Each structure stands twice: as structure tokens, then as C-alpha cells.
Coordinates of C-alpha atoms in Angstrom, one line a residue:
X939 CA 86.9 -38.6 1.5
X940 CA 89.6 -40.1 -0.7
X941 CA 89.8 -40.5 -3.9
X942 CA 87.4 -38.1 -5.8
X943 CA 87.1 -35.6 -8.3
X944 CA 85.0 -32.8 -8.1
X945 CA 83.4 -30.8 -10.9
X946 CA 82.8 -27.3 -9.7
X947 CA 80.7 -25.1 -12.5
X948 CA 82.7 -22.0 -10.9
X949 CA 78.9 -20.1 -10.8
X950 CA 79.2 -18.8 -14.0
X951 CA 78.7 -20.2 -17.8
X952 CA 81.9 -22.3 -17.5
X953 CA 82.0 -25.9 -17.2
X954 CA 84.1 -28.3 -15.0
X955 CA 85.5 -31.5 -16.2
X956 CA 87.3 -34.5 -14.4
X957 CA 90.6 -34.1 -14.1
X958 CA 92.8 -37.4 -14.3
X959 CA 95.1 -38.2 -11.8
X960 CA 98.7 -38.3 -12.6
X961 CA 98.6 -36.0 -15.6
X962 CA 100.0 -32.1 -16.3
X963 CA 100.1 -30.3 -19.7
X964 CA 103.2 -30.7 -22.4
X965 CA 103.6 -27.0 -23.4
X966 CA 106.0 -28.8 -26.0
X967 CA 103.4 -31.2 -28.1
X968 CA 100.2 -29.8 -26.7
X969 CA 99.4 -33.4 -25.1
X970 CA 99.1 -34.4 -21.4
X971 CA 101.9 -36.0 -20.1
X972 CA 102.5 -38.3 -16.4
X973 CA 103.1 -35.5 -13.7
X974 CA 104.6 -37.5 -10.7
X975 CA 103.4 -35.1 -7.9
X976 CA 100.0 -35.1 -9.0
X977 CA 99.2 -38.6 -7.2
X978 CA 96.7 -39.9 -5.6
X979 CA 98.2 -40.2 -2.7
X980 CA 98.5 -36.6 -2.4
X981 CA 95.5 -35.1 -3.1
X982 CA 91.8 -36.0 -1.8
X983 CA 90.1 -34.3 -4.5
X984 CA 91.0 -32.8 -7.7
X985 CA 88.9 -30.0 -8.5
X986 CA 88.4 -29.2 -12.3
X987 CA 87.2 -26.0 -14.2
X988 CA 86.0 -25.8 -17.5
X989 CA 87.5 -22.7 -18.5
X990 CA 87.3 -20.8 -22.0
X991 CA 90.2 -19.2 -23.2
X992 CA 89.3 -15.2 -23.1
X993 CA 87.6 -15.9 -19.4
X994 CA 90.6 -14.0 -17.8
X995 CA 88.6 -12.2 -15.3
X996 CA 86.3 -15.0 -14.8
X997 CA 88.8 -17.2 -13.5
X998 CA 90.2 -14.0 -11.4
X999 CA 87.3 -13.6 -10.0
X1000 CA 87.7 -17.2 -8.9
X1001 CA 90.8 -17.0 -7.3
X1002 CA 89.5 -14.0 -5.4
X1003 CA 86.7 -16.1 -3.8
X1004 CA 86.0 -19.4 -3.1
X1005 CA 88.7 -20.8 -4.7
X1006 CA 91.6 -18.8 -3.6
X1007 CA 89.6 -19.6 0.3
X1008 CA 89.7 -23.3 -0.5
X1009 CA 93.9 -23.8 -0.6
X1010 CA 93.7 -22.3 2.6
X1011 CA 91.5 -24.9 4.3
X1012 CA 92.8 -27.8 2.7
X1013 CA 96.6 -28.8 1.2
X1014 CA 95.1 -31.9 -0.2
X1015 CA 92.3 -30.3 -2.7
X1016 CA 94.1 -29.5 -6.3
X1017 CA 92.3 -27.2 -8.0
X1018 CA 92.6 -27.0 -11.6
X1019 CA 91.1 -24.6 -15.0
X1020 CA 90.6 -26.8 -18.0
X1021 CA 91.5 -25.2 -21.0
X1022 CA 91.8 -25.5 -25.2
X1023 CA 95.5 -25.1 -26.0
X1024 CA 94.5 -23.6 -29.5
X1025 CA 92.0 -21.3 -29.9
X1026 CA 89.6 -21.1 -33.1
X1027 CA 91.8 -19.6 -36.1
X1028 CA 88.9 -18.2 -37.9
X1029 CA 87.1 -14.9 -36.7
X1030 CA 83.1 -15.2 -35.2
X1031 CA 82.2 -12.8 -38.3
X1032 CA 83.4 -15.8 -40.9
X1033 CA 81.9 -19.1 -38.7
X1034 CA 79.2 -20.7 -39.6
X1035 CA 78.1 -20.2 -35.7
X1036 CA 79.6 -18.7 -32.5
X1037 CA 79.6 -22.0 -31.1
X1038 CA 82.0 -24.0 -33.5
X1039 CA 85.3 -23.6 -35.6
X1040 CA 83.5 -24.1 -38.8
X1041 CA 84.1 -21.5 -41.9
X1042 CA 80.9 -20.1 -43.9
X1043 CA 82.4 -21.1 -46.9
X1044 CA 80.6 -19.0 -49.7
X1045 CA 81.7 -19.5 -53.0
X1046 CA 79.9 -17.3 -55.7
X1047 CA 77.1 -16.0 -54.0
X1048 CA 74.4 -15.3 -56.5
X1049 CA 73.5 -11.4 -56.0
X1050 CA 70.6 -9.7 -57.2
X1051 CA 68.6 -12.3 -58.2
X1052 CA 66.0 -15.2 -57.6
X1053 CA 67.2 -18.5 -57.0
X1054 CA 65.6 -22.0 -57.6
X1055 CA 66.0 -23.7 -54.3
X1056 CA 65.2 -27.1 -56.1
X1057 CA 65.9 -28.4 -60.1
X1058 CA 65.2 -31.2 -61.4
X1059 CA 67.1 -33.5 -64.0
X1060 CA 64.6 -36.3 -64.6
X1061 CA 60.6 -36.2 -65.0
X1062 CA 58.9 -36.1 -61.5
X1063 CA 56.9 -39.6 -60.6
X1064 CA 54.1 -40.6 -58.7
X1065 CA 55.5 -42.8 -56.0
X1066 CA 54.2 -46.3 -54.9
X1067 CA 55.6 -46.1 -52.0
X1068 CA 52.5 -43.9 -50.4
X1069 CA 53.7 -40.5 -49.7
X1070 CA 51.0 -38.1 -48.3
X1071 CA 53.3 -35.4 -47.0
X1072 CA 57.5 -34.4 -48.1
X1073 CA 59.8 -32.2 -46.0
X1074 CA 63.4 -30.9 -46.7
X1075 CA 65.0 -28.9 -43.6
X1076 CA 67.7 -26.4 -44.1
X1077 CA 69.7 -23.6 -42.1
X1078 CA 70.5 -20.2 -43.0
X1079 CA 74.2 -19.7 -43.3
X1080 CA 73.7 -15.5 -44.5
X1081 CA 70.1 -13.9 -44.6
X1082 CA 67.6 -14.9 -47.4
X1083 CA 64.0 -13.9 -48.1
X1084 CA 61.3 -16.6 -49.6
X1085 CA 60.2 -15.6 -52.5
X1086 CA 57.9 -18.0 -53.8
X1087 CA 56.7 -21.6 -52.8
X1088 CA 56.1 -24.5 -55.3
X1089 CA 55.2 -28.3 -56.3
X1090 CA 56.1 -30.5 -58.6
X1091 CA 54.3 -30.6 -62.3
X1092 CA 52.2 -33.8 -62.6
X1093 CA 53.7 -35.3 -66.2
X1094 CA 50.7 -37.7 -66.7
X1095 CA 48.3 -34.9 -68.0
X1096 CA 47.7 -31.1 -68.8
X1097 CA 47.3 -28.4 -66.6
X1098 CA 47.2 -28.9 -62.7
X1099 CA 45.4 -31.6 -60.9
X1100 CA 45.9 -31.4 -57.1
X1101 CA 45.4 -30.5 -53.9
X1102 CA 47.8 -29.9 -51.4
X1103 CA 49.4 -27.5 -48.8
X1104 CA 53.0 -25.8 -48.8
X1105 CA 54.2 -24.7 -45.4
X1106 CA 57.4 -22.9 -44.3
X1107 CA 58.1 -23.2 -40.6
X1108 CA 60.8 -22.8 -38.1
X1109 CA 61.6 -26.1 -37.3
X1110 CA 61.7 -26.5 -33.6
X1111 CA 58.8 -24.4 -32.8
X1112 CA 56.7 -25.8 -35.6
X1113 CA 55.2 -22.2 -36.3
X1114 CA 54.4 -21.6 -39.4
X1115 CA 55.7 -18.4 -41.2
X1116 CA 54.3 -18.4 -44.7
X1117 CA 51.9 -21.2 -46.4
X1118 CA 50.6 -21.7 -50.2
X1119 CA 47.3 -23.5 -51.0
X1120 CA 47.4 -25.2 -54.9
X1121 CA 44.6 -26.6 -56.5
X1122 CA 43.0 -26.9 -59.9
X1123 CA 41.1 -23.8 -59.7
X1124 CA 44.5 -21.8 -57.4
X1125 CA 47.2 -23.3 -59.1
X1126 CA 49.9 -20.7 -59.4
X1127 CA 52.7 -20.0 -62.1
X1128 CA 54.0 -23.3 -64.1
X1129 CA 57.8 -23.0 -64.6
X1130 CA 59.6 -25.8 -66.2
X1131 CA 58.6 -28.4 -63.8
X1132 CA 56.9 -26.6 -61.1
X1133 CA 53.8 -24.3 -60.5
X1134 CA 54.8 -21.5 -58.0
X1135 CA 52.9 -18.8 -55.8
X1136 CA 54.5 -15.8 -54.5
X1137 CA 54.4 -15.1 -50.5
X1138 CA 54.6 -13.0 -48.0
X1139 CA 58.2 -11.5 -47.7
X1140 CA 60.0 -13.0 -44.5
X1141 CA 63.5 -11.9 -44.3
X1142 CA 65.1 -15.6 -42.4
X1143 CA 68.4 -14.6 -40.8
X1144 CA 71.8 -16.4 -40.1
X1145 CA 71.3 -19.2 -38.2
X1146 CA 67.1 -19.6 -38.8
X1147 CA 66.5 -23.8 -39.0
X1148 CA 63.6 -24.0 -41.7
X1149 CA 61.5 -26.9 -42.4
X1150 CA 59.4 -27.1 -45.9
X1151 CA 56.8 -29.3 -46.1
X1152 CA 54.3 -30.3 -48.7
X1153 CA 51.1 -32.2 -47.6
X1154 CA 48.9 -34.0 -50.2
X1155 CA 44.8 -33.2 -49.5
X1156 CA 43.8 -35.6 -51.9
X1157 CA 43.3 -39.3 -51.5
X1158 CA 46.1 -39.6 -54.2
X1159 CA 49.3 -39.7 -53.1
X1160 CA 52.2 -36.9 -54.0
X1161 CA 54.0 -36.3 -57.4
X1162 CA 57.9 -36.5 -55.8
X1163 CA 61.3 -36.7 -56.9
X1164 CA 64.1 -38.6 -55.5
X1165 CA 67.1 -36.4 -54.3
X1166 CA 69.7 -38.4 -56.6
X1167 CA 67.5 -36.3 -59.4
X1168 CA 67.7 -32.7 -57.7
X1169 CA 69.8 -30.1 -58.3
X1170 CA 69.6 -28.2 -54.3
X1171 CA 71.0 -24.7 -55.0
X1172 CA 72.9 -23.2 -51.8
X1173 CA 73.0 -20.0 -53.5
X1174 CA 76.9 -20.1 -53.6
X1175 CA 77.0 -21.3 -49.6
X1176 CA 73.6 -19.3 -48.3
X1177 CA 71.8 -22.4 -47.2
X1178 CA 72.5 -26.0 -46.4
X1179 CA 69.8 -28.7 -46.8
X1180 CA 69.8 -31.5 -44.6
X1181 CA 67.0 -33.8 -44.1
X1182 CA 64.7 -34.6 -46.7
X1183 CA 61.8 -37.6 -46.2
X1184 CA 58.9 -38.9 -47.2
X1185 CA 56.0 -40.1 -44.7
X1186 CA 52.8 -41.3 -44.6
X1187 CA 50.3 -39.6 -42.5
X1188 CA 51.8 -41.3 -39.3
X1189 CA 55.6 -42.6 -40.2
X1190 CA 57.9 -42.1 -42.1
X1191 CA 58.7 -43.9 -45.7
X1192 CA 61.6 -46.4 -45.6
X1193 CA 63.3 -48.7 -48.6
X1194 CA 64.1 -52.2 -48.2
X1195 CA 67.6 -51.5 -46.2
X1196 CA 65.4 -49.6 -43.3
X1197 CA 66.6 -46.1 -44.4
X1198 CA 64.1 -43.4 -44.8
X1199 CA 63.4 -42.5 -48.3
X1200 CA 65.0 -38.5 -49.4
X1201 CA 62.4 -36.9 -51.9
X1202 CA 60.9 -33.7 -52.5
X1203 CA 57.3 -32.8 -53.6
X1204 CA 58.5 -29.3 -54.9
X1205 CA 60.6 -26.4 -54.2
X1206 CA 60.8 -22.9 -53.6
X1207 CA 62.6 -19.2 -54.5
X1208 CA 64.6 -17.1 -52.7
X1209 CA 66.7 -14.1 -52.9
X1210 CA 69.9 -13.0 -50.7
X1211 CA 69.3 -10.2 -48.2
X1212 CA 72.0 -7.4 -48.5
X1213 CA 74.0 -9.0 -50.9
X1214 CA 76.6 -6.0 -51.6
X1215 CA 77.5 -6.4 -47.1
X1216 CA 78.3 -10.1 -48.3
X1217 CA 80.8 -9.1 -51.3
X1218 CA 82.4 -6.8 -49.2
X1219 CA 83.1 -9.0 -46.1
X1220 CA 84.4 -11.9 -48.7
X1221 CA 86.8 -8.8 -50.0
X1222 CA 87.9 -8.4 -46.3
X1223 CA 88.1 -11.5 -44.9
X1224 CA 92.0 -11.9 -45.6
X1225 CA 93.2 -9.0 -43.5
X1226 CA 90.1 -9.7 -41.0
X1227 CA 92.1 -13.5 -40.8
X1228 CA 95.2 -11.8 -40.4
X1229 CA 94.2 -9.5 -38.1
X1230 CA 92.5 -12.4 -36.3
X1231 CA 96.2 -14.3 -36.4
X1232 CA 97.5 -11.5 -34.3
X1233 CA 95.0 -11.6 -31.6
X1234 CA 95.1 -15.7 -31.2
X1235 CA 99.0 -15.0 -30.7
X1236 CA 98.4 -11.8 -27.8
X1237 CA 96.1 -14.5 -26.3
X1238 CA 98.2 -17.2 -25.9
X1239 CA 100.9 -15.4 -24.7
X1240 CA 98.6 -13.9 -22.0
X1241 CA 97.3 -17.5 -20.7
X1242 CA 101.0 -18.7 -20.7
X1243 CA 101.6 -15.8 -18.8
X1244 CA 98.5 -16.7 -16.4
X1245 CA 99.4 -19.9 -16.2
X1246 CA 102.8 -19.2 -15.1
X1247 CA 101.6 -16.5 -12.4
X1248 CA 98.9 -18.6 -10.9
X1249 CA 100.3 -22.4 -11.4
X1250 CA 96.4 -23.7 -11.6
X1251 CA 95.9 -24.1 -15.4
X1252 CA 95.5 -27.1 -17.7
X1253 CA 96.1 -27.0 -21.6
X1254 CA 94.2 -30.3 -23.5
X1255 CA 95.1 -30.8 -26.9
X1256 CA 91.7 -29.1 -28.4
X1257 CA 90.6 -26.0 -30.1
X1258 CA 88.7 -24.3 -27.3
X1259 CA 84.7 -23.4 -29.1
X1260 CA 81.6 -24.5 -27.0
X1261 CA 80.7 -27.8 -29.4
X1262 CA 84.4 -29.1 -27.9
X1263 CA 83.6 -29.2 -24.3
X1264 CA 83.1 -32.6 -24.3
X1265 CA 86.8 -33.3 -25.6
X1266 CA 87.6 -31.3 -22.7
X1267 CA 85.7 -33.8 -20.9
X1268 CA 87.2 -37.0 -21.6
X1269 CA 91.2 -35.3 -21.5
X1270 CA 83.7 -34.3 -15.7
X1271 CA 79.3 -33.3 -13.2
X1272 CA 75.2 -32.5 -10.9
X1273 CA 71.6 -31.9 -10.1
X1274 CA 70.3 -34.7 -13.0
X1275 CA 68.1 -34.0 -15.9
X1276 CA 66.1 -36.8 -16.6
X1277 CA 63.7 -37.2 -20.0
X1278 CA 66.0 -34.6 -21.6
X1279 CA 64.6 -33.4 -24.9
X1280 CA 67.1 -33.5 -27.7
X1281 CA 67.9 -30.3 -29.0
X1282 CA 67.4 -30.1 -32.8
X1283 CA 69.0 -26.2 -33.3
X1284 CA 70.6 -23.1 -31.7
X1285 CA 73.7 -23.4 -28.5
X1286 CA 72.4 -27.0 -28.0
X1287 CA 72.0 -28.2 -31.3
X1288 CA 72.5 -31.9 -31.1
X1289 CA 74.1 -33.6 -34.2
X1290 CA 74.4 -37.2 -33.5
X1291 CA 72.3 -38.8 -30.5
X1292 CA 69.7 -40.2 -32.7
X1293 CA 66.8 -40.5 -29.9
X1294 CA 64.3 -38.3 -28.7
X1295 CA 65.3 -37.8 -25.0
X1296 CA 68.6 -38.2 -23.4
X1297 CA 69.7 -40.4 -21.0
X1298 CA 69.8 -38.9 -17.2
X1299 CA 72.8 -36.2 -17.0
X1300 CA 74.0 -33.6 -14.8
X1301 CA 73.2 -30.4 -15.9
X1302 CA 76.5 -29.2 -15.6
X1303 CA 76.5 -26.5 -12.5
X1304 CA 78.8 -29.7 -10.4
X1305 CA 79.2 -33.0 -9.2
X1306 CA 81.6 -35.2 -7.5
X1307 CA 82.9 -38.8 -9.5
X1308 CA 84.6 -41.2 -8.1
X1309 CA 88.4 -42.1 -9.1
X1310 CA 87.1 -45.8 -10.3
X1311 CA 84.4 -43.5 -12.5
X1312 CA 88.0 -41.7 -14.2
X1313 CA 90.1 -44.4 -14.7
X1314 CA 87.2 -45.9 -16.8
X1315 CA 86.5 -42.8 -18.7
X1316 CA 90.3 -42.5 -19.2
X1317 CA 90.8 -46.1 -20.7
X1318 CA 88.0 -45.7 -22.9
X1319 CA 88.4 -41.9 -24.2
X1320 CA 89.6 -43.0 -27.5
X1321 CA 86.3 -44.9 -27.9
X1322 CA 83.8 -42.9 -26.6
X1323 CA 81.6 -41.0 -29.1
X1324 CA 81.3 -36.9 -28.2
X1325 CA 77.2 -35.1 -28.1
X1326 CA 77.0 -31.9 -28.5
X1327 CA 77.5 -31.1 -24.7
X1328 CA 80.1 -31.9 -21.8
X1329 CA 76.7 -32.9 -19.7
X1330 CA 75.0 -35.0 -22.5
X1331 CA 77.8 -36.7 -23.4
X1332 CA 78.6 -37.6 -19.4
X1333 CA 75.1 -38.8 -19.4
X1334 CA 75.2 -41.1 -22.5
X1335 CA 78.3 -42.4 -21.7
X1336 CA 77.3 -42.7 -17.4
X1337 CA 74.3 -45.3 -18.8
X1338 CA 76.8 -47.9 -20.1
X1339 CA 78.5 -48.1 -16.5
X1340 CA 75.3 -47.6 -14.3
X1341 CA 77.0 -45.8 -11.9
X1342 CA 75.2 -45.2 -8.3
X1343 CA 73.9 -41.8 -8.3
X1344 CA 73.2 -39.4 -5.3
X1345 CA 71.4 -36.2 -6.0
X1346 CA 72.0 -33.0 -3.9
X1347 CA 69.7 -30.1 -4.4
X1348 CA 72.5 -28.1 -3.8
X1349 CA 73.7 -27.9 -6.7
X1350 CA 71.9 -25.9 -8.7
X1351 CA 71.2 -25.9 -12.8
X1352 CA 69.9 -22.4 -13.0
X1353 CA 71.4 -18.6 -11.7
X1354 CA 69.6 -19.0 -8.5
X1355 CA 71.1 -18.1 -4.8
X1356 CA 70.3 -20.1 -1.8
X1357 CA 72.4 -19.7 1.1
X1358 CA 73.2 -23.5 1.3
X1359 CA 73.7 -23.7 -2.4
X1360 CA 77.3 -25.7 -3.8
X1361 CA 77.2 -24.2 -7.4
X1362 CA 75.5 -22.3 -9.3
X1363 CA 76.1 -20.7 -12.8
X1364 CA 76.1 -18.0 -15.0
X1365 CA 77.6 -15.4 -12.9
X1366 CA 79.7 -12.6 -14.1
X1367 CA 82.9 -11.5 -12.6
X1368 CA 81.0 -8.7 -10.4
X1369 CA 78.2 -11.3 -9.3
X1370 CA 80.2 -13.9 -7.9
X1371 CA 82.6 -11.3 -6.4
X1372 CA 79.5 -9.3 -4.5
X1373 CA 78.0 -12.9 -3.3
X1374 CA 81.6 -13.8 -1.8
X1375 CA 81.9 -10.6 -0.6
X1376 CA 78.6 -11.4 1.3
X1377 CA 79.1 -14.7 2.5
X1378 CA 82.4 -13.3 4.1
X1379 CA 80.5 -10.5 5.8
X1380 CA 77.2 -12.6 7.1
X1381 CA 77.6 -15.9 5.9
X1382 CA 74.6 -15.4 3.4
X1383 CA 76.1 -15.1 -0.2
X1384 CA 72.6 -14.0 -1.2
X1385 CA 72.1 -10.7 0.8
X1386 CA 73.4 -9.0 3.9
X1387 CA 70.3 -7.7 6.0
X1388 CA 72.2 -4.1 7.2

């Protein structure tokens, strides 16, 4: 076989990417650079490892197996560990997740008391445009407790004249946590602009994706407010809002220009859980930044010590977090997933594919792609748009090119041992070095009948 790269998910929660021929590392500028020996005429496969940075005895446990066994068999297999040069420079306790580089970037923080989610600066309006249901979606950036749930004042008379539903629910499960039922006879608190009812005390912790939504039971249609006249409180950083929209029944509302339409029926209260734990880790996050500084610096000198030991490393020019695999990937996959659900939160969280399902992608655990497959991915990397994962964004990027596919149930996308199995992940160090040690002994990775 000539020609081809191999993406090996080293059995564990690592990735493998295609590595280009021709190319090394430039510990100088951080960029990859033409490496004469690594030709194609020299090597029959390259072999590529997605590898985080602090997966030191990962990658050990690596070299102690299969692919310390594999330069043994075969001079003309390079096998390679794929690796962010830079690591994040702000600590897990200050990111907005553990999966990005992204600060939670709290300003002000109002302690102690309620909070208006939603103010208004004009008059609310009954639209013409047909609403029977709103929804605004946020994320919890720090834990917060609803308070209270509320609609918006009808101007055009006294008192309160509807009938509708407020629900809070966790957005990709659709469960509802809390709900408030308004009407004439029910109809809450008036403040300013909005009638409010208290609710059940949830406390919504870092992370939580919410969804509010406020659905008209009358045949008129909801009193709304455009988002150009809403004040959205974060709380000082607490929350961000995202989507907002108006829909009928069935679809959603658009403008002339095809864009759905951002308004709110209403709004709702919340307080911050453990506020004084907040104001003491803003106090502390410069020497916990410092103190981060220090351990970025032990860590690189550690891999360029690895590196040097071992001779099987690769440094791209990325900051080495989960959402930047797929930079790694375009600087590689098997077992397809087909009708793919987008992710809409957590590990997977998909920002920018806007459809429903993905295209077909390998899941990640391996495949083999052909040098014709690279060259194209490497003439177009500049142009190619990044998902949220290595395997995704292979997929999406795969459909344009219509490659042929063949499938090998070998390769396997969950921690699963057969004895004939290529790859399979999510092993730690231990695991992968008692299957080896198995395999050696009876040829079965998966157990040794004694």
C-alpha cells in the first residue's frame, strides 16, 4: 500500500489527524516547515495522533504498545503525535468552559439582589406579524436561581387581558423545569411593564443551556417587543442570551430579508448563587493567572523535552483546547456516522453548521485517507470553515469531494474490545497497557483464559 495516511485514535479519548507529507515543526515561528526526509517515497503510511498537551503518559503508554511494536515490523510507517504548540493561557477555573480558551469575563457582578433579566425602553406592541409563541435561549456562565417569570403589559387597556403559558426548560432535553400560567383572573404582580409570578426555586449551574418560552392560549396573538427595544441584563457576565424568535404555531416568523424576527413576550428574575465565592475568585484571579503562567512554562519545557527523547512529536501553530481539534486537522478518520444529530450544547456543542444532521463522518476512533485526499485538504486549508469537531468537520468537508468510502467494522466508535478490533477509544494508560499486555501473551487483547 502506497501512499496513505492513517488516523489511529490511539484507544483512548485522543484524536488522529492526517499528517502532510513533506512537513516537520519550526520550533522557531511555531509554523510547519518542508522536512526533506519526510517524503513520500520513504514512507508508506504516515500515521498521525491527535495528542493533548498534558497526555504524557497517554502517549507512553503508546510507545509501550502497539506503537513502539509497529517501528519494528515496518521502516516505512512514520508515526507521528499531533500537538498544540501553545497551550490555553487562562486557568479551567476562569473559562467559560473546559473545552475552549474563552475568559468568563464578569464585570460587576450584581450581588445580593434580584435582577431584571429583560427592560424595556419603548411601549410593548401587538405584532402583525402573527406570533403565537416567543423564546429567548441563554447559557449560564456562574450559577443563578429563577426567581420569578413574566410577560409583557398589554398598553391598549387596564388591568391584564390574556392567556398564555411561561415555561423554563433545558434546552436540549426540552424538560421543563419551572412554568407560570397568566390570565385575567391569575395574573401575577404588575411591575413597570410586566406582570410577574414567583417560582419554584431551581438553582441552574455553570454551563445549564435554558430556553424561555412564552406561548399565547388565546386566539389573539402575543403583546412583544423587538430586541433593538430591550435592555438583556447579564448580571455583570452571569448569563449570555443568544437566540431570540418569534413563530407561529408551526414556523418561525421572518422579515422581508428571510431573517427570523428577535422579540420577546416578557421576561424574567434571577438572583446569583454564592455570590461572595464569585468576589473572591475575581480578587484571586491575578495570582491564579500567574500561577497558571508558571505551569504553561514547566509544560512546555517537558514536551520539548519529550519531543527530543522520543523524536515522534508534531507542534501546529494552535492553542491545544478540544473546540481546536479541527485546526489540528487541516495542519485526519472511521466507522461512519450517518444522520448525525447536531449538537446544540455541552462537549459537542455545535456553533456554526446550520442544519439539523451532519453529513456522514467518521467517528473519530480511525481511518485510512488517501495521499490525493491530503494534498486536497492541504491546498484548501485556508478556505475550509472549522465545526465544532475534528470528525464533523472531516465529514462536512469529505461531502464537497465525494470521496469513495469503505467501512470496516473494525474500527470501533465506542470503548468496546473485540479481538479483531483496529481502534478503539477511551482507554486510560493502565487499559490499553493490560490489553497489550494480553494480546502479547494470547493474542486476545480482551482476556487471557488462564
Amino acid at each position: 500500500m502506497r501512499n496513505v495516511t492513517v488516523l489511529a485514535a490511539a484507544c483512548f479519548c485522543v484524536l488522529a489527524i492526517i499528517v502532510p507529507f513533506g512537513l516537520r515543526p519550526d520550533c522557531s515561528t511555531g509554523r510547519l516547515v518542508l522536512l526533506p526526509e519526510w517524503t513520500a517515497d520513504q514512507y508508506d503510511i504516515v500515521i498521525g495522533v491527535l495528542s493533548a498537551r498534558h497526555h504524557h503518559e497517554l502517549r507512553n503508554a503508546l510507545r509501550k504498545t502497539w506503537l513502539g511494536h509497529l517501528q519494528h515490523l515496518n521502516q516505512r510507517v512514520l508515526p507521528k503525535f499531533i500537538i498544540g504548540t501553545y497551550g490555553c493561557d487562562i486557568p479551567d477555573e476562569d473559562r467559560e468552559d473546559p473545552y475552549s480558551c474563552q475568559l468568563l469575563n464578569f464585570t460587576k457582578p450584581v450581588i445580593g439582589q434580584e435582577i431584571e433579566a429583560v427592560n424595556l425602553f419603548g411601549t410593548p406592541t401587538s405584532t402583525l406579524l402573527g406570533s403565537k409563541v416567543s423564546k429567548i435561549d441563554f447559557r449560564v456562565l456562574h450559577p443563578i436561581i429563577i426567581t420569578r417569570l413574566g410577560v409583557l403589559h398589554d398598553p391598549r387597556g387596564n388591568g391584564f387581558h390574556q392567556n398564555l403559558t411561561v415555561r423554563l426548560y433545558q434546552t436540549t432535553l426540552e424538560e421543563v423545569i419551572v412554568s407560570a400560567r397568566f390570565s385575567p383572573l391569575s395574573s401575577g404582580v404588575q411591575v413597570n411593564q410586566l406582570w410577574y409570578k414567583p417560582v419554584e426555586r431551581f438553582l441552574l449551574p455553570k454551563g445549564f443551556e435554558g430556553t424561555i418560552s412564552w406561548e399565547s392560549q388565546d386566539p389573539e396573538y402575543l403583546i412583544t417587543m423587538n430586541l433593538t427595544d430591550v435592555l438583556l441584563d447579564s448580571g455583570g457576565g452571569v448569563l449570555r442570551f443568544s437566540a431570540a424568535q418569534l413563530q407561529t404555531e408551526k414556523q418561525m416568523i421572518q422579515d422581508g430579508f428571510g431573517q427570523n424576527v428577535a422579540a420577546v413576550a416578557g421576561g424574567f428574575t434571577y438572583t446569583i448563587h454564592d455570590g461572595p465565592a464569585l468576589l473572591e475568585s475575581l480578587t484571586t484571579r491575578t495570582k491564579r493567572f500567574e500561577s497558571h503562567k508558571n505551569k504553561l512554562r514547566e509544560e512546555d519545557a517537558a514536551l520539548q523535552k519529550e519531543s527530543q527523547t522520543y523524536q515522534d512529536i508534531v507542534f501546529v501553530d494552535v492553542v491545544d483546547t478540544y473546540r481546536n481539534v479541527p485546526h489540528k486537522l487541516l495542519h485526519f478518520y472511521q466507522c461512519f456516522r450517518q444522520n448525525w444529530a447536531v449538537d446544540s450544547s455541552g462537549k459537542w456543542m455545535e456553533l456554526e453548521y446550520p442544519s439539523l444532521v451532519y453529513p456522514d463522518f467518521a467517528c473519530g476512533s480511525g481511518y485510512v485517507v488517501s495521499r490525493s485526499l491530503i494534498q486536497w485538504l492541504a491546498e484548501n486549508a485556508k478556505t475550509l470553515k472549522v465545526y465544532q469537531g475534528e470528525d464533523v468537520s472531516m465529514g462536512i468537508w469529505m461531502a464537497a469531494v465525494g470521496p469513495q468510502r469503505h467501512q470496516d467494522p473494525r474500527w470501533l466508535c465506542e470503548k468496546k474490545c473485540l479481538p479483531g478490533a483496529l481502534s478503539s477509544p477511551q482507554y486510560s494508560p493502565g487499559e490499553l497497557l493490560e490489553l497489550w499486555k494480553n494480546k502479547e501473551q494470547c493474542g486476545n487483547p480482551c482476556n487471557c483464559q488462564k
